[in-house]
């Protein structure tokens, strides 16, 4: 019997796909797939580091896409959930996809399939939330700037949405938790990593980074938010269900009165 | 612009517009292909939620709350002694653009009190939309109110700039309208609706032949009814809603529990409770009609003119039709699966897919997300365990109420005390 191996990759999605390629190609018995930043050696298994190779990653991507478009979407979304052990779960999922049974990604009676589709759904929900909860503030340099702190790594998923919506303004969305952002310069979107010192939450303190009108508009929005409420129908439980408290920090309408 | 003055106007004119519940921003097909601002081709987005739990998707304001009419149910009626204000056209444009650029909103919902006459008002609304589209290159969502009594010419133009148009029918029965809004005629509401419906059909036909035909109200039209203001039954409301869905191709009918805004002997007094539970049951019924393949007379008819407040309308229907159950989830067709209490359309889809691979048991159903506490009385699956007792409708209802929680349960606890 072949010995099970732990494969270590660089943490990127393409790195993961390369790992999958290697496992299939060399018929490796997989004990686990781990990111190099959090890798833990197993007591009884070998480890091997896999180097990301775009052509191999691409072949896996294409192969899955040929099976089903919704499966490749599920895989990418679930990967971005960063949930513990996601790699091994995805590896099992992909193995099932390449079994001779047709349309196996729709077999919701299978635990792995159901779990991946549920994870993908959670990530999709977070993506949608970020499309809703980003609040741009206009800086003196004419860039619309926003901080976010999403539960999952959804920046790659929201790029397209913001690019097609705000095609005529420069904007930057920065993920505070993961310390990188996406910046649109009126032509294309680039991933930028920077270590921001000031986190611009919705504090009542004014920062000189932003235009003075910026605060007037936040004030108007804040006012609008209050006047559109119907007091005789108040339902805070429903309110926090839709806008969970962990997102309030960056929402200008949730700013406390100064 | 003077922010203080704008703020004051915004407070007054947003406050007056909030009783309009429509806030959808989906269903349009306006893409940003001119490197302009905004895109409304995707699904709708709720950017925030008010503390009463309603979605905030559009900047929803009145152009003015001056009004020549005196409709009893309306907060901006002529005889009401409130602060009045009016936006300039450019002010609305600036607010919309600046809110949109900060990702606060999906677009604009513009309504208005009627000043001078309907056509004069409608013209002003159209000017705002036209300015946004032509001068600001704005591709976000625009919902305009069709002003009752506006001319066909103006309605035709409105649809060229707006994504959605709506006239609120407000009072579901004609007799109620006579009582509460004596200055308005039923035809004033239906005439613009009919015009918009016909234009939509015509533009769609032309589009098939000439690709460059402009869009006309791509997100269709909607309407709203106030409930609990004139003593109408649920049957009156839903039959009326069905009428508008069918004859005017409505995308949505909204139901708005009447919030008392006037001391008027014709209406519930100020301080009476807003009928939120009833509103909820009406929306559930609306969904059953639009997505679950029910027809209105199955749910509401002369024997059952009102919905059961204790349980949802699907469960209520199933309890009246126990002879059609139990069904086998592994063989039943989609139509019948959709009728099982506790099964939503998402679950139905998952079941249909999953059962191609194996026969499903209780465990599968639970993991898929079926509400078994309700469904278990109405289905059988790959298991030797199912509800074998020949229970009466009242027994099932009692068991379900006993083993579940409802968000409005506090409001009707009388029945429950039987079991405690």
XYZ file of C-alpha atoms in Angstrom:
678
model
C 0.000 0.000 0.000
C 1.202 3.484 -0.874
C 1.935 5.827 1.951
C -0.278 8.887 2.327
C 1.358 12.250 1.789
C 0.828 15.788 2.968
C 1.176 18.290 0.134
C 2.147 21.855 0.971
C 1.300 24.758 -1.356
C 1.734 28.551 -1.309
C -1.836 29.388 -0.278
C -2.954 30.750 -3.649
C -5.846 29.302 -5.596
C -3.555 28.456 -8.509
C -1.201 26.800 -6.053
C -4.049 24.655 -4.855
C -5.032 23.690 -8.396
C -1.412 22.775 -9.148
C -1.465 20.531 -6.099
C -4.599 18.849 -7.347
C -2.913 18.310 -10.704
C 0.087 16.700 -9.054
C -2.056 14.443 -6.884
C -3.995 13.213 -9.922
C -0.951 12.982 -12.158
C 1.222 11.027 -9.762
C -1.679 9.122 -8.197
C -0.657 10.296 -4.762
C -2.588 9.086 -1.748
C -3.419 12.401 -0.046
C -3.351 12.686 3.745
C -3.833 16.441 3.699
C -3.220 19.597 1.666
C -1.900 22.542 3.677
C -0.873 26.154 3.174
C 2.846 26.703 3.790
C 2.026 29.439 6.302
C 0.142 27.058 8.576
C 1.655 23.678 7.631
C 1.936 21.051 10.340
C 3.936 17.933 9.754
C 2.104 14.701 10.336
C 3.693 12.063 12.532
C 3.378 9.230 10.109
C 3.166 10.878 6.736
C 5.590 12.357 4.246
C 5.360 15.972 3.252
C 6.148 17.505 -0.087
C 6.085 21.124 -1.208
C 4.357 21.898 -4.486
C 5.387 24.912 -6.560
C 2.676 26.789 -8.345
C 2.641 26.254 -12.094
C 0.108 28.244 -14.050
C -0.162 25.827 -16.961
C -1.017 22.933 -14.672
C -3.477 25.007 -12.659
C -5.109 26.083 -15.895
C -5.517 22.484 -17.022
C -7.311 21.570 -13.829
C -9.521 24.668 -14.099
C -10.436 23.864 -17.698
C -11.045 20.226 -16.895
C -13.505 21.090 -14.137
C -15.141 23.802 -16.190
C -15.769 21.290 -18.931
C -17.636 19.165 -16.387
C -19.761 22.017 -15.107
C -19.684 25.795 -14.813
C -21.471 25.799 -11.493
C -18.975 23.292 -10.087
C -15.982 25.504 -10.896
C -17.764 28.456 -9.333
C -18.534 26.413 -6.213
C -14.887 25.365 -5.937
C -13.497 28.883 -6.256
C -16.035 30.366 -3.852
C -15.565 27.609 -1.272
C -11.784 28.001 -1.511
C -12.109 31.692 -0.616
C -13.989 30.751 2.542
C -10.544 30.008 4.030
C -12.295 27.511 6.262
C -10.130 24.979 8.049
C -9.499 21.837 6.043
C -11.118 23.291 2.936
C -8.358 21.962 0.663
C -8.936 18.329 1.505
C -12.683 18.766 1.231
C -12.290 20.392 -2.178
C -9.919 17.643 -3.279
C -12.568 15.042 -2.436
C -15.157 17.126 -4.242
C -12.993 17.300 -7.368
C -12.366 13.562 -7.266
C -16.095 12.987 -7.206
C -16.509 15.324 -10.183
C -14.159 13.136 -12.193
C -15.961 9.947 -11.290
C -17.904 8.358 -14.154
C -21.246 9.477 -12.741
C -22.729 12.403 -14.633
C -23.737 15.695 -12.971
C -22.527 14.463 -9.623
C -22.226 18.042 -8.300
C -26.018 18.062 -8.030
C -26.134 15.091 -5.704
C -27.160 16.951 -2.579
C -27.573 13.702 -0.674
C -23.762 13.448 -0.598
C -22.173 15.160 2.412
C -19.119 16.535 0.595
C -21.175 17.913 -2.278
C -23.710 19.486 0.058
C -21.026 20.975 2.293
C -19.165 22.584 -0.628
C -22.352 23.995 -2.069
C -23.253 25.428 1.345
C -19.799 26.968 1.812
C -19.966 28.474 -1.669
C -23.325 29.896 -0.728
C -21.940 31.534 2.427
C -19.130 33.109 0.445
C -21.602 34.274 -2.168
C -23.659 35.873 0.574
C -20.589 37.686 1.915
C -19.732 38.866 -1.593
C -23.223 40.292 -1.935
C -22.958 41.945 1.475
C -19.741 43.672 0.524
C -21.313 44.946 -2.680
C -23.911 46.484 -0.397
C -21.884 47.633 2.617
C -18.878 49.280 0.979
C -19.052 52.994 1.869
C -16.763 55.171 -0.184
C -15.297 58.363 1.242
C -13.852 60.909 -1.148
C -10.207 61.754 -0.450
C -8.493 65.059 -1.247
C -6.733 63.295 -4.163
C -10.066 62.460 -5.729
C -10.075 58.745 -4.896
C -13.187 57.120 -3.460
C -11.842 55.050 -0.600
C -13.432 52.287 1.492
C -12.332 49.919 4.251
C -13.881 46.512 4.600
C -13.394 43.591 6.938
C -15.244 40.678 5.379
C -15.591 37.234 6.936
C -14.179 35.648 3.777
C -11.627 36.741 1.206
C -14.122 38.222 -1.247
C -12.154 41.072 -2.844
C -11.375 39.016 -5.970
C -15.101 38.325 -6.329
C -16.338 41.915 -6.100
C -13.826 43.488 -8.483
C -15.968 43.088 -11.562
C -19.051 44.513 -9.882
C -17.318 47.716 -8.797
C -15.431 48.115 -12.053
C -18.553 48.076 -14.165
C -20.470 50.263 -11.749
C -17.919 52.984 -11.042
C -16.226 53.197 -14.404
C -15.777 56.978 -14.271
C -14.279 57.472 -10.810
C -11.070 56.275 -9.133
C -11.698 53.979 -6.206
C -9.847 51.835 -3.704
C -11.321 49.113 -1.524
C -9.017 47.909 1.233
C -9.420 44.703 3.221
C -8.269 45.574 6.735
C -8.094 41.965 7.884
C -6.068 40.618 4.956
C -4.046 43.785 4.374
C -4.528 44.225 0.661
C -6.797 46.190 -1.588
C -8.096 46.647 -5.101
C -7.524 49.962 -6.867
C -9.187 51.232 -10.017
C -7.363 53.995 -11.898
C -10.046 54.664 -14.575
C -8.494 52.001 -16.831
C -8.039 48.767 -14.956
C -8.172 47.250 -11.499
C -4.952 46.337 -9.736
C -4.306 44.408 -6.567
C -2.223 46.485 -4.205
C -0.773 45.528 -0.856
C -0.147 48.248 1.638
C -0.006 48.426 5.368
C -2.445 51.156 6.261
C -1.838 52.810 9.595
C -5.127 54.677 9.814
C -8.203 52.570 9.646
C -10.998 54.855 8.539
C -14.001 53.573 10.359
C -17.141 55.662 10.727
C -15.793 57.682 13.638
C -17.106 61.185 14.258
C -13.549 62.459 14.195
C -12.908 64.181 10.887
C -9.765 63.309 9.009
C -7.936 65.759 6.768
C -7.462 62.936 4.273
C -11.005 63.477 3.037
C -12.654 66.494 1.437
C -14.711 68.675 3.732
C -17.816 68.081 1.608
C -17.374 64.377 2.277
C -18.610 64.859 5.826
C -21.563 66.922 4.658
C -22.699 64.082 2.444
C -22.225 61.534 5.237
C -24.327 63.789 7.378
C -27.074 63.942 4.748
C -27.016 60.174 4.328
C -27.149 59.683 8.059
C -30.157 61.992 8.207
C -31.854 60.271 5.327
C -31.390 56.936 7.029
C -33.130 58.214 10.147
C -36.036 59.937 8.398
C -36.879 56.913 6.317
C -37.501 54.797 9.396
C -41.105 54.195 10.516
C -41.123 54.279 14.296
C -44.431 52.481 14.783
C -43.001 49.450 12.940
C -39.682 49.223 14.776
C -38.110 45.752 14.635
C -34.499 45.777 15.816
C -34.200 42.005 15.651
C -34.928 42.026 11.948
C -32.674 45.035 11.525
C -29.611 43.331 13.033
C -30.397 40.140 11.152
C -30.013 42.065 7.902
C -27.173 44.320 9.071
C -25.191 42.253 11.617
C -23.356 44.373 14.163
C -19.897 43.316 13.021
C -20.400 45.413 9.873
C -21.524 48.601 11.643
C -18.001 49.891 12.141
C -17.669 51.027 8.530
C -21.253 52.093 7.828
C -21.622 55.845 7.854
C -25.331 55.658 8.624
C -24.412 53.883 11.866
C -22.246 56.744 13.050
C -23.144 57.939 16.531
C -24.217 61.572 16.702
C -21.296 63.877 17.512
C -25.284 73.941 -2.458
C -26.364 74.853 1.036
C -26.163 71.669 3.056
C -28.287 72.966 5.931
C -31.210 73.814 3.666
C -30.878 70.543 1.758
C -30.794 68.621 5.013
C -34.034 70.174 6.145
C -35.742 69.409 2.833
C -34.380 65.883 2.821
C -35.792 65.228 6.279
C -39.251 66.403 5.298
C -39.389 64.810 1.877
C -37.844 61.469 2.851
C -40.142 61.245 5.830
C -43.143 61.764 3.569
C -41.996 59.190 1.017
C -41.302 56.363 3.434
C -44.817 54.921 3.378
C -44.192 53.731 -0.142
C -42.834 50.250 0.480
C -41.535 49.418 -2.976
C -37.774 49.392 -2.876
C -36.798 46.828 -5.438
C -33.882 47.704 -7.681
C -33.699 44.518 -9.712
C -34.993 43.398 -13.051
C -33.526 46.133 -15.187
C -31.038 45.536 -17.994
C -29.212 48.840 -18.114
C -25.500 48.119 -18.514
C -22.711 50.628 -18.179
C -21.297 50.523 -21.671
C -20.504 54.193 -22.093
C -17.916 54.430 -19.309
C -20.473 56.394 -17.395
C -21.678 56.026 -13.846
C -23.636 53.078 -12.624
C -24.908 49.774 -13.811
C -28.248 48.182 -13.075
C -27.990 44.921 -14.934
C -27.435 42.650 -11.961
C -29.583 41.681 -9.046
C -30.917 44.322 -6.709
C -28.873 45.326 -3.689
C -30.119 46.463 -0.300
C -27.406 48.842 0.863
C -28.807 49.155 4.336
C -31.885 48.390 6.400
C -33.950 50.778 8.486
C -34.517 49.989 12.137
C -37.978 48.722 11.232
C -36.234 46.111 9.067
C -37.054 47.425 5.604
C -34.512 47.483 2.827
C -32.848 50.753 1.840
C -31.935 50.385 -1.776
C -33.008 53.620 -3.406
C -32.967 57.253 -2.393
C -36.691 57.445 -1.839
C -37.998 60.984 -1.738
C -40.828 63.213 -2.852
C -40.062 66.075 -5.190
C -42.505 68.058 -3.072
C -45.123 67.369 -0.421
C -47.358 70.208 -1.559
C -50.535 68.547 -2.801
C -53.871 69.690 -4.202
C -55.621 66.472 -3.166
C -57.048 65.519 0.177
C -56.905 61.723 0.404
C -57.726 60.669 3.953
C -55.049 57.954 4.206
C -52.190 60.139 3.008
C -49.817 62.046 5.235
C -49.319 64.836 2.687
C -53.035 65.488 2.131
C -53.963 69.141 1.633
C -55.770 69.536 4.954
C -52.917 68.116 7.061
C -51.025 70.802 8.959
C -47.399 69.811 8.299
C -44.195 71.476 7.102
C -44.035 71.658 3.331
C -40.944 71.701 1.143
C -39.897 71.231 -2.458
C -36.646 70.189 -4.084
C -35.244 71.922 -7.112
C -34.599 69.537 -9.989
C -30.841 70.031 -9.839
C -30.825 69.331 -6.092
C -32.348 65.891 -6.604
C -29.842 65.161 -9.359
C -26.880 66.189 -7.172
C -28.080 64.185 -4.185
C -28.618 61.076 -6.281
C -25.219 61.261 -7.933
C -23.322 61.935 -4.737
C -25.071 59.181 -2.824
C -24.580 56.771 -5.688
C -20.861 57.495 -6.021
C -20.405 56.600 -2.345
C -22.210 53.288 -2.842
C -25.096 54.285 -0.542
C -27.838 53.533 -3.045
C -28.811 51.697 -6.220
C -30.594 54.701 -7.616
C -33.525 57.034 -7.208
C -37.154 56.493 -6.285
C -38.944 59.717 -7.034
C -42.522 60.407 -6.138
C -44.361 63.637 -5.545
C -47.378 65.370 -4.146
C -49.478 66.767 -6.952
C -48.990 70.486 -7.407
C -50.823 72.623 -9.986
C -52.033 69.585 -11.977
C -51.006 65.994 -12.720
C -49.254 66.783 -16.000
C -47.212 69.629 -14.542
C -46.031 67.304 -11.766
C -45.276 64.408 -14.073
C -43.241 66.689 -16.330
C -41.002 67.677 -13.395
C -40.394 64.034 -12.444
C -39.448 63.230 -16.007
C -37.048 66.196 -16.122
C -35.107 64.775 -13.173
C -34.769 61.362 -14.788
C -33.835 62.805 -18.167
C -31.172 65.034 -16.647
C -29.660 62.082 -14.792
C -29.503 59.983 -17.932
C -28.337 62.600 -20.417
C -26.233 65.042 -18.437
C -24.783 62.754 -15.784
C -24.469 59.643 -17.912
C -26.217 57.769 -15.123
C -27.034 54.085 -15.605
C -28.283 53.409 -12.097
C -31.847 52.493 -11.294
C -34.643 55.044 -11.558
C -38.135 54.373 -10.284
C -40.654 57.093 -11.098
C -44.178 57.382 -9.828
C -46.813 57.687 -12.494
C -48.967 60.548 -11.285
C -52.670 59.561 -11.414
C -54.300 61.481 -14.235
C -51.080 62.171 -16.171
C -51.439 62.241 -19.953
C -50.508 59.351 -22.247
C -47.841 61.474 -23.917
C -45.988 62.000 -20.648
C -46.307 58.366 -19.624
C -44.712 57.397 -22.901
C -41.782 59.686 -22.246
C -41.369 58.637 -18.601
C -40.709 55.046 -19.592
C -37.841 56.068 -21.828
C -35.806 57.346 -18.883
C -37.063 55.272 -15.956
C -36.429 51.612 -15.199
C -39.688 51.155 -13.385
C -42.959 53.040 -13.218
C -45.652 52.624 -10.634
C -49.040 53.980 -9.679
C -50.264 53.105 -6.244
C -53.806 51.881 -6.309
C -53.740 52.399 -2.503
C -57.312 51.351 -1.745
C -58.102 47.853 -3.026
C -61.844 48.400 -3.513
C -63.610 51.036 -5.594
C -66.084 51.758 -2.809
C -63.209 52.349 -0.404
C -61.628 54.775 -2.839
C -64.870 56.786 -3.036
C -64.915 57.021 0.722
C -61.265 57.975 1.322
C -60.195 59.810 -1.812
C -63.331 61.447 -3.181
C -61.360 63.711 -5.582
C -59.747 60.792 -7.385
C -61.393 58.461 -9.861
C -60.496 54.804 -10.271
C -59.701 55.515 -13.937
C -57.067 58.075 -12.947
C -55.053 55.168 -11.568
C -55.684 52.593 -14.247
C -55.225 54.822 -17.284
C -51.476 55.438 -16.841
C -51.025 51.762 -15.891
C -52.688 50.629 -19.081
C -50.628 53.058 -21.158
C -47.373 51.809 -19.633
C -48.369 48.184 -20.105
C -49.143 48.741 -23.789
C -45.950 50.701 -24.384
C -43.876 47.935 -22.806
C -45.486 45.352 -25.078
C -45.025 47.566 -28.136
C -41.379 48.366 -27.422
C -40.629 44.684 -26.869
C -42.173 43.820 -30.204
C -40.187 46.519 -31.990
C -37.004 45.430 -30.300
C -37.369 42.038 -31.941
C -37.224 43.699 -35.353
C -34.981 46.714 -34.746
C -32.148 46.005 -32.329
C -31.511 49.675 -31.550
C -35.021 50.322 -30.194
C -34.517 52.139 -26.875
C -35.451 50.490 -23.593
C -38.855 51.294 -22.189
C -39.298 50.780 -18.420
C -37.196 47.578 -18.526
C -38.051 46.680 -14.933
C -41.790 46.897 -15.615
C -44.377 48.440 -13.336
C -45.620 47.829 -9.840
C -48.358 49.036 -7.521
C -49.178 49.183 -3.831
C -52.270 48.689 -1.705
C -52.874 49.901 1.789
C -54.362 47.210 3.956
C -56.419 47.540 7.069
C -57.723 51.020 6.298
C -61.196 50.304 4.919
C -62.281 46.978 6.402
C -61.615 44.984 3.213
C -61.147 41.205 3.464
C -57.972 39.320 2.510
C -59.975 37.893 -0.357
C -60.769 41.399 -1.655
C -57.087 42.285 -1.530
C -55.719 39.174 -3.194
C -58.382 39.046 -5.901
C -57.634 42.651 -6.657
C -53.879 41.911 -6.708
C -54.463 38.992 -9.078
C -56.433 41.314 -11.321
C -53.505 43.730 -11.569
C -50.942 40.982 -12.107
C -53.016 39.543 -14.909
C -54.444 42.564 -16.678
C -51.594 45.029 -16.269
C -48.614 42.628 -16.293
C -47.475 43.966 -12.912
C -44.026 42.877 -11.807
C -44.987 43.331 -8.179
C -47.951 44.261 -6.025
C -46.928 45.579 -2.604
C -49.065 45.376 0.528
C -48.621 48.091 3.083
C -50.137 47.751 6.525
C -51.857 51.059 7.216
C -49.853 53.270 9.573
C -52.371 55.664 11.119
C -51.427 59.214 10.111
C -54.698 61.073 10.681
C -57.523 61.514 13.134
C -60.355 60.780 10.779
C -63.521 58.916 11.662
C -63.261 56.966 8.381
C -59.924 55.421 9.425
C -58.287 53.495 12.275
C -57.296 55.950 15.026
C -53.753 57.191 15.506
C -51.938 54.784 17.762
C -53.722 51.649 16.510
C -51.403 48.774 15.804
C -50.002 48.409 12.297
C -51.330 45.082 10.908
C -47.876 43.606 10.322
C -48.841 39.968 10.747
C -51.637 40.327 8.218
C -49.236 42.028 5.838
C -46.832 39.103 6.252
C -49.554 36.544 5.453
C -50.554 38.509 2.340
C -46.990 38.509 1.057
C -46.782 34.757 1.680
C -49.938 34.338 -0.374
C -48.526 36.565 -3.113
C -45.450 34.307 -3.288
C -47.601 31.155 -3.436
C -49.429 32.632 -6.421
C -46.336 33.810 -8.271
C -43.825 31.043 -7.607
C -45.576 27.975 -6.182
C -48.272 27.412 -8.783
C -51.275 28.086 -6.559
C -54.322 29.850 -7.913
C -55.965 32.440 -5.741
C -59.285 30.642 -5.265
C -57.540 27.662 -3.687
C -56.292 29.854 -0.878
C -59.068 32.423 -0.538
C -62.723 31.905 -1.450
C -66.209 32.551 -0.100
C -65.780 29.889 2.566
C -62.386 31.243 3.557
C -62.414 34.987 2.924
C -59.549 35.662 5.328
C -56.166 34.044 5.890
C -55.436 32.106 9.041
C -53.223 34.290 11.232
C -51.820 31.393 13.222
C -50.234 29.432 10.398
C -48.891 30.320 6.973
C -51.258 30.117 3.994
C -49.629 27.031 2.484
C -49.961 25.035 5.683
C -53.476 26.323 6.020
C -54.301 25.096 2.502
C -52.670 21.718 3.156
C -54.677 21.249 6.341
C -57.870 21.790 4.373
C -56.726 19.304 1.721
C -55.328 16.411 3.744
C -56.784 13.989 1.203
C -53.950 14.971 -1.177
C -51.274 13.884 1.306
C -48.944 12.256 2.212
C -46.841 12.367 -0.928
C -43.589 10.511 -1.589
C -40.710 12.987 -2.023
C -38.857 10.444 -4.120
C -41.536 10.230 -6.790
C -43.860 13.238 -6.546
C -43.702 15.808 -9.336
C -42.415 19.342 -8.888
C -45.879 20.834 -8.846
C -46.896 18.706 -5.870
C -43.574 19.053 -4.003
C -44.034 22.813 -4.104
C -47.303 22.358 -2.235
C -45.802 20.626 0.778
C -45.676 22.887 3.870
C -42.077 23.414 4.943
C -40.669 22.952 1.447
C -39.452 26.071 -0.345
C -38.615 26.243 -4.031
C -34.883 26.021 -3.269
C -35.405 22.742 -1.400
C -37.669 21.462 -4.149
C -34.874 22.068 -6.662
C -32.328 20.292 -4.494
C -34.622 17.318 -3.941
C -35.323 16.964 -7.659
C -31.589 16.890 -8.354
C -30.512 14.732 -5.438
C -33.128 12.028 -5.930
C -31.686 11.186 -9.327
C -28.730 9.679 -7.445
C -30.448 7.853 -4.625
C -33.662 7.645 -2.669
C -33.759 10.329 -0.010
C -34.391 9.728 3.669
C -35.211 12.048 6.577
C -31.555 12.757 7.206
C -30.987 13.942 3.635
C -34.055 16.144 3.750
C -32.986 17.704 6.991
C -29.500 18.511 5.682
C -30.908 19.948 2.466
C -32.825 22.395 4.627
C -36.418 21.161 4.677
C -38.464 22.400 7.658
C -39.348 18.923 8.854
C -41.365 20.107 11.827
C -44.049 21.070 9.316
C -43.249 18.820 6.365
C -43.193 15.519 8.265
C -46.982 15.289 8.459
C -47.322 15.546 4.697
C -44.568 13.385 3.214
C -43.059 9.918 3.185
C -39.535 9.071 2.092
C -36.967 6.232 2.136
C -37.625 5.293 5.732
C -39.939 3.026 7.659
C -40.765 5.872 9.968
C -43.461 8.290 9.046
C -46.528 9.740 10.596
C -48.922 6.758 10.654
C -51.567 8.150 12.922
C -54.614 9.399 11.067
C -54.469 12.874 12.531
C -57.146 15.500 12.080
C -56.255 18.916 10.708
C -56.706 20.531 14.111
C -54.406 17.964 15.730
C -51.656 18.569 13.171
C -52.019 22.305 13.540
C -51.807 21.989 17.305
C -48.701 19.799 17.128
C -46.969 22.173 14.716
C -47.769 25.248 16.785
C -46.622 23.471 19.918
C -43.268 22.514 18.420
C -42.380 25.733 16.680
C -41.871 29.392 17.274
C -43.445 32.198 15.327
C -42.238 35.747 15.190
C -45.715 37.118 15.786
C -46.783 34.453 18.286
C -47.220 37.001 21.068
C -50.043 38.587 19.104
C -52.390 35.615 19.120
C -51.574 33.467 22.097
C -55.262 32.733 22.869
C -55.302 29.366 21.065
C -52.019 28.231 22.458
C -53.115 28.369 26.057
C -55.150 25.240 25.275
C -51.985 23.204 25.083
C -50.092 24.702 27.983
